[in-house]
């Protein structure tokens, strides 16, 4: 395996990702959340676009990531993001 470049960050092995279900990689400008769900791998900004909470603490169900902002913000509904295909 080649070493990461300035444009890419090594996230870890697929086996580790399968076991943990999600990993946070510290990219050049911000943390990236890498998720393994239903046999597919997704990577996205680790911040909730609504309240800025870490998405790594959210839940993944049927390919949809729901942030914790619905709990932390009380009256504000949580954001649901479908992983890109």
Short mmCIF file of N, CA, C and O in Angstrom, two decimals:
data_model
loop_
_atom_site.label_atom_id
_atom_site.label_comp_id
_atom_site.label_asym_id
_atom_site.label_seq_id
_atom_site.Cartn_x
_atom_site.Cartn_y
_atom_site.Cartn_z
N UNK A 1 0.84 -1.17 0.00
CA UNK A 1 0.00 0.00 0.00
C UNK A 1 0.89 1.23 0.00
O UNK A 1 1.84 1.34 0.76
N UNK A 2 0.56 2.19 -0.84
CA UNK A 2 1.32 3.43 -0.91
C UNK A 2 1.03 4.30 0.31
O UNK A 2 -0.03 4.22 0.92
N UNK A 3 1.96 5.16 0.62
CA UNK A 3 1.78 6.09 1.74
C UNK A 3 0.82 7.20 1.32
O UNK A 3 0.74 7.55 0.14
N UNK A 4 0.09 7.77 2.27
CA UNK A 4 -0.84 8.86 1.94
C UNK A 4 -0.08 10.07 1.40
O UNK A 4 1.05 10.32 1.77
N UNK A 5 -0.74 10.81 0.52
CA UNK A 5 -0.16 12.04 0.00
C UNK A 5 -0.83 13.21 0.70
O UNK A 5 -1.64 13.03 1.60
N UNK A 6 -0.54 14.41 0.27
CA UNK A 6 -1.16 15.59 0.86
C UNK A 6 -2.66 15.63 0.56
O UNK A 6 -3.42 16.26 1.25
N UNK A 7 -3.09 14.97 -0.50
CA UNK A 7 -4.49 14.98 -0.91
C UNK A 7 -5.28 13.84 -0.29
O UNK A 7 -6.49 13.88 -0.26
N UNK A 8 -4.61 12.81 0.20
CA UNK A 8 -5.28 11.64 0.73
C UNK A 8 -4.78 11.33 2.14
O UNK A 8 -3.65 11.62 2.47
N UNK A 9 -5.65 10.74 2.93
CA UNK A 9 -5.26 10.31 4.29
C UNK A 9 -5.57 8.83 4.42
O UNK A 9 -6.62 8.36 3.96
N UNK A 10 -4.68 8.10 5.04
CA UNK A 10 -4.89 6.68 5.26
C UNK A 10 -5.95 6.50 6.35
O UNK A 10 -5.80 6.98 7.47
N UNK A 11 -7.05 5.84 6.02
CA UNK A 11 -8.16 5.67 6.96
C UNK A 11 -7.99 4.42 7.81
O UNK A 11 -8.56 4.35 8.89
N UNK A 12 -7.27 3.45 7.36
CA UNK A 12 -7.12 2.19 8.07
C UNK A 12 -7.50 1.05 7.16
O UNK A 12 -7.78 1.24 5.99
N UNK A 13 -7.57 -0.13 7.72
CA UNK A 13 -7.89 -1.30 6.91
C UNK A 13 -9.40 -1.49 6.81
O UNK A 13 -10.16 -1.06 7.69
N UNK A 14 -9.82 -2.16 5.76
CA UNK A 14 -11.24 -2.47 5.59
C UNK A 14 -11.71 -3.40 6.70
O UNK A 14 -12.83 -3.25 7.20
N UNK A 15 -10.85 -4.30 7.14
CA UNK A 15 -11.21 -5.21 8.22
C UNK A 15 -11.52 -4.45 9.51
O UNK A 15 -12.50 -4.73 10.19
N UNK A 16 -10.69 -3.46 9.84
CA UNK A 16 -10.92 -2.64 11.04
C UNK A 16 -12.23 -1.86 10.91
O UNK A 16 -13.00 -1.77 11.85
N UNK A 17 -12.47 -1.31 9.73
CA UNK A 17 -13.70 -0.55 9.49
C UNK A 17 -14.92 -1.45 9.62
O UNK A 17 -15.94 -1.05 10.20
N UNK A 18 -14.85 -2.67 9.10
CA UNK A 18 -15.97 -3.60 9.22
C UNK A 18 -16.28 -3.90 10.69
O UNK A 18 -17.43 -3.98 11.09
N UNK A 19 -15.23 -4.07 11.50
CA UNK A 19 -15.42 -4.38 12.92
C UNK A 19 -16.02 -3.21 13.67
O UNK A 19 -16.98 -3.36 14.43
N UNK A 20 -15.46 -2.02 13.45
CA UNK A 20 -15.89 -0.84 14.21
C UNK A 20 -17.14 -0.18 13.63
O UNK A 20 -17.88 0.49 14.34
N UNK A 21 -17.33 -0.33 12.31
CA UNK A 21 -18.48 0.29 11.66
C UNK A 21 -18.25 1.72 11.23
O UNK A 21 -18.88 2.20 10.30
N UNK A 22 -17.36 2.42 11.92
CA UNK A 22 -17.03 3.81 11.57
C UNK A 22 -15.68 4.18 12.15
O UNK A 22 -15.28 3.69 13.18
N UNK A 23 -15.00 5.07 11.44
CA UNK A 23 -13.70 5.58 11.87
C UNK A 23 -13.66 7.08 11.56
O UNK A 23 -14.29 7.52 10.60
N UNK A 24 -12.94 7.83 12.35
CA UNK A 24 -12.73 9.24 12.06
C UNK A 24 -11.27 9.41 11.64
O UNK A 24 -10.36 8.99 12.34
N UNK A 25 -11.09 10.01 10.48
CA UNK A 25 -9.77 10.26 9.92
C UNK A 25 -9.53 11.76 9.97
O UNK A 25 -10.41 12.54 9.59
N UNK A 26 -8.39 12.15 10.44
CA UNK A 26 -8.08 13.57 10.51
C UNK A 26 -7.44 13.99 9.21
O UNK A 26 -6.26 13.76 8.97
N UNK A 27 -8.27 14.59 8.34
CA UNK A 27 -7.82 15.04 7.04
C UNK A 27 -7.04 16.34 7.15
O UNK A 27 -6.83 16.87 8.25
N UNK A 28 -6.67 16.88 6.02
CA UNK A 28 -5.88 18.10 6.01
C UNK A 28 -6.57 19.31 6.61
O UNK A 28 -5.94 20.13 7.25
N UNK A 29 -7.88 19.40 6.44
CA UNK A 29 -8.60 20.59 6.90
C UNK A 29 -9.67 20.31 7.94
O UNK A 29 -10.09 21.21 8.65
N UNK A 30 -10.13 19.07 8.00
CA UNK A 30 -11.20 18.75 8.95
C UNK A 30 -11.29 17.25 9.13
O UNK A 30 -10.79 16.49 8.30
N UNK A 31 -11.95 16.82 10.20
CA UNK A 31 -12.12 15.39 10.41
C UNK A 31 -13.13 14.81 9.41
O UNK A 31 -14.15 15.43 9.11
N UNK A 32 -12.82 13.62 8.93
CA UNK A 32 -13.67 12.92 7.97
C UNK A 32 -14.19 11.65 8.64
O UNK A 32 -13.44 10.89 9.23
N UNK A 33 -15.49 11.43 8.54
CA UNK A 33 -16.11 10.22 9.07
C UNK A 33 -16.19 9.19 7.96
O UNK A 33 -16.71 9.47 6.87
N UNK A 34 -15.65 8.00 8.21
CA UNK A 34 -15.70 6.90 7.25
C UNK A 34 -16.61 5.84 7.86
O UNK A 34 -16.40 5.41 8.98
N UNK A 35 -17.63 5.45 7.10
CA UNK A 35 -18.65 4.52 7.59
C UNK A 35 -18.69 3.29 6.71
O UNK A 35 -18.64 3.40 5.48
N UNK A 36 -18.82 2.12 7.34
CA UNK A 36 -19.08 0.87 6.62
C UNK A 36 -20.53 0.49 6.92
O UNK A 36 -20.90 0.31 8.07
N UNK A 37 -21.36 0.43 5.89
CA UNK A 37 -22.77 0.11 6.07
C UNK A 37 -23.26 -0.74 4.91
O UNK A 37 -23.13 -0.34 3.75
N UNK A 38 -23.80 -1.88 5.22
CA UNK A 38 -24.39 -2.79 4.24
C UNK A 38 -23.45 -3.10 3.08
O UNK A 38 -23.83 -3.07 1.92
N UNK A 39 -22.17 -3.35 3.43
CA UNK A 39 -21.21 -3.75 2.41
C UNK A 39 -20.61 -2.61 1.61
O UNK A 39 -19.87 -2.86 0.66
N UNK A 40 -20.92 -1.37 1.98
CA UNK A 40 -20.37 -0.22 1.24
C UNK A 40 -19.66 0.72 2.20
O UNK A 40 -19.95 0.76 3.39
N UNK A 41 -18.71 1.50 1.65
CA UNK A 41 -17.93 2.45 2.43
C UNK A 41 -18.29 3.86 1.98
O UNK A 41 -18.37 4.13 0.79
N UNK A 42 -18.52 4.74 2.97
CA UNK A 42 -18.85 6.13 2.70
C UNK A 42 -17.93 7.03 3.51
O UNK A 42 -17.54 6.69 4.62
N UNK A 43 -17.59 8.19 2.97
CA UNK A 43 -16.79 9.18 3.69
C UNK A 43 -17.47 10.53 3.57
O UNK A 43 -17.94 10.91 2.50
N UNK A 44 -17.57 11.24 4.70
CA UNK A 44 -18.19 12.56 4.70
C UNK A 44 -17.64 13.41 5.82
O UNK A 44 -16.99 12.90 6.74
N UNK A 45 -17.89 14.69 5.74
CA UNK A 45 -17.47 15.63 6.78
C UNK A 45 -18.05 15.16 8.11
O UNK A 45 -19.22 14.79 8.18
N UNK A 46 -17.27 15.17 9.16
CA UNK A 46 -17.72 14.65 10.45
C UNK A 46 -18.54 15.66 11.25
O UNK A 46 -18.85 15.44 12.40
N UNK A 47 -18.90 16.79 10.66
CA UNK A 47 -19.68 17.78 11.39
C UNK A 47 -21.11 17.84 10.88
O UNK A 47 -21.35 17.89 9.68
N UNK A 48 -22.05 17.88 11.81
CA UNK A 48 -23.46 18.05 11.46
C UNK A 48 -23.62 19.43 10.83
O UNK A 48 -23.17 20.43 11.41
N UNK A 49 -24.25 19.53 9.65
CA UNK A 49 -24.40 20.83 9.01
C UNK A 49 -25.37 21.74 9.78
O UNK A 49 -25.38 22.94 9.57
N UNK A 50 -26.14 21.19 10.68
CA UNK A 50 -27.14 21.95 11.42
C UNK A 50 -26.54 22.60 12.66
O UNK A 50 -26.62 23.80 12.86
N UNK A 51 -25.92 21.80 13.53
CA UNK A 51 -25.43 22.29 14.81
C UNK A 51 -23.92 22.11 15.00
O UNK A 51 -23.38 22.54 15.99
N UNK A 52 -23.26 21.43 14.07
CA UNK A 52 -21.82 21.26 14.17
C UNK A 52 -21.37 20.12 15.06
O UNK A 52 -20.18 19.96 15.30
N UNK A 53 -22.31 19.32 15.58
CA UNK A 53 -21.94 18.19 16.43
C UNK A 53 -21.21 17.13 15.60
O UNK A 53 -21.47 17.00 14.40
N UNK A 54 -20.35 16.32 16.21
CA UNK A 54 -19.67 15.25 15.48
C UNK A 54 -20.68 14.20 15.00
O UNK A 54 -21.44 13.66 15.80
N UNK A 55 -20.68 13.92 13.71
CA UNK A 55 -21.60 12.93 13.16
C UNK A 55 -21.23 11.51 13.59
O UNK A 55 -22.06 10.62 13.54
N UNK A 56 -19.99 11.31 14.04
CA UNK A 56 -19.57 9.97 14.47
C UNK A 56 -20.43 9.47 15.63
O UNK A 56 -20.53 8.28 15.86
N UNK A 57 -21.07 10.36 16.34
CA UNK A 57 -21.92 9.98 17.47
C UNK A 57 -23.35 9.71 17.05
O UNK A 57 -24.18 9.33 17.87
N UNK A 58 -23.67 9.93 15.78
CA UNK A 58 -25.02 9.70 15.27
C UNK A 58 -25.28 8.23 15.02
O UNK A 58 -24.46 7.37 15.30
N UNK A 59 -26.44 7.96 14.48
CA UNK A 59 -26.81 6.58 14.19
C UNK A 59 -26.96 6.38 12.69
O UNK A 59 -27.30 7.30 11.96
N UNK A 60 -26.67 5.16 12.24
CA UNK A 60 -26.82 4.79 10.84
C UNK A 60 -27.84 3.67 10.77
O UNK A 60 -27.70 2.65 11.43
N UNK A 61 -28.88 3.89 9.97
CA UNK A 61 -29.90 2.87 9.79
C UNK A 61 -30.42 2.95 8.37
O UNK A 61 -30.81 4.02 7.90
N UNK A 62 -30.38 1.82 7.66
CA UNK A 62 -30.83 1.74 6.28
C UNK A 62 -30.15 2.78 5.39
O UNK A 62 -30.79 3.40 4.54
N UNK A 63 -28.84 2.98 5.61
CA UNK A 63 -28.09 3.91 4.78
C UNK A 63 -28.31 5.37 5.10
O UNK A 63 -27.84 6.24 4.37
N UNK A 64 -29.01 5.68 6.18
CA UNK A 64 -29.27 7.07 6.56
C UNK A 64 -28.55 7.38 7.87
O UNK A 64 -28.71 6.67 8.86
N UNK A 65 -27.76 8.45 7.86
CA UNK A 65 -27.05 8.90 9.05
C UNK A 65 -27.86 10.00 9.71
O UNK A 65 -28.21 10.99 9.08
N UNK A 66 -28.19 9.80 10.98
CA UNK A 66 -28.94 10.80 11.74
C UNK A 66 -28.02 11.35 12.82
O UNK A 66 -27.47 10.59 13.61
N UNK A 67 -27.88 12.67 12.87
CA UNK A 67 -26.99 13.28 13.85
C UNK A 67 -27.64 13.34 15.22
O UNK A 67 -28.84 13.16 15.36
N UNK A 68 -26.83 13.64 16.22
CA UNK A 68 -27.33 13.76 17.58
C UNK A 68 -27.95 15.12 17.86
O UNK A 68 -28.44 15.35 18.95
N UNK A 69 -27.95 16.02 16.91
CA UNK A 69 -28.46 17.36 17.17
C UNK A 69 -29.91 17.35 17.62
O UNK A 69 -30.34 18.21 18.36
N UNK A 70 -30.67 16.32 17.24
CA UNK A 70 -32.05 16.26 17.67
C UNK A 70 -32.13 16.08 19.18
O UNK A 70 -33.04 16.57 19.81
N UNK A 71 -31.16 15.39 19.76
CA UNK A 71 -31.15 15.19 21.21
C UNK A 71 -30.54 16.40 21.91
O UNK A 71 -31.08 16.89 22.89
N UNK A 72 -29.41 16.87 21.39
CA UNK A 72 -28.70 17.95 22.06
C UNK A 72 -29.42 19.28 21.92
O UNK A 72 -29.34 20.12 22.80
N UNK A 73 -30.14 19.48 20.83
CA UNK A 73 -30.78 20.77 20.61
C UNK A 73 -32.22 20.79 21.08
O UNK A 73 -32.87 21.82 21.03
N UNK A 74 -32.73 19.67 21.52
CA UNK A 74 -34.09 19.64 22.05
C UNK A 74 -35.14 19.82 20.98
O UNK A 74 -35.53 18.87 20.32
N UNK A 75 -35.60 21.03 20.75
CA UNK A 75 -36.71 21.28 19.83
C UNK A 75 -36.30 21.22 18.37
O UNK A 75 -37.15 21.16 17.50
N UNK A 76 -35.01 21.25 18.09
CA UNK A 76 -34.56 21.23 16.70
C UNK A 76 -34.53 19.79 16.20
O UNK A 76 -33.95 18.93 16.83
N UNK A 77 -35.16 19.53 15.07
CA UNK A 77 -35.14 18.16 14.54
C UNK A 77 -33.74 17.77 14.09
O UNK A 77 -32.97 18.61 13.64
N UNK A 78 -33.39 16.50 14.26
CA UNK A 78 -32.09 16.01 13.82
C UNK A 78 -32.00 16.00 12.31
O UNK A 78 -33.01 15.92 11.62
N UNK A 79 -30.81 16.10 11.83
CA UNK A 79 -30.60 16.06 10.37
C UNK A 79 -30.35 14.64 9.95
O UNK A 79 -29.61 13.91 10.60
N UNK A 80 -30.97 14.25 8.86
CA UNK A 80 -30.78 12.91 8.32
C UNK A 80 -30.11 13.06 6.98
O UNK A 80 -30.54 13.86 6.16
N UNK A 81 -29.03 12.31 6.77
CA UNK A 81 -28.29 12.39 5.53
C UNK A 81 -28.18 11.01 4.92
O UNK A 81 -27.71 10.09 5.57
N UNK A 82 -28.65 10.88 3.71
CA UNK A 82 -28.49 9.62 3.00
C UNK A 82 -27.10 9.62 2.38
O UNK A 82 -26.69 10.60 1.79
N UNK A 83 -26.41 8.53 2.56
CA UNK A 83 -25.06 8.41 2.01
C UNK A 83 -25.13 8.44 0.49
O UNK A 83 -26.05 7.91 -0.11
N UNK A 84 -24.17 9.10 -0.12
CA UNK A 84 -24.11 9.19 -1.58
C UNK A 84 -23.90 7.81 -2.17
O UNK A 84 -23.25 6.96 -1.59
N UNK A 85 -24.44 7.59 -3.31
CA UNK A 85 -24.30 6.29 -3.99
C UNK A 85 -23.31 6.37 -5.10
O UNK A 85 -23.12 7.27 -5.76
#
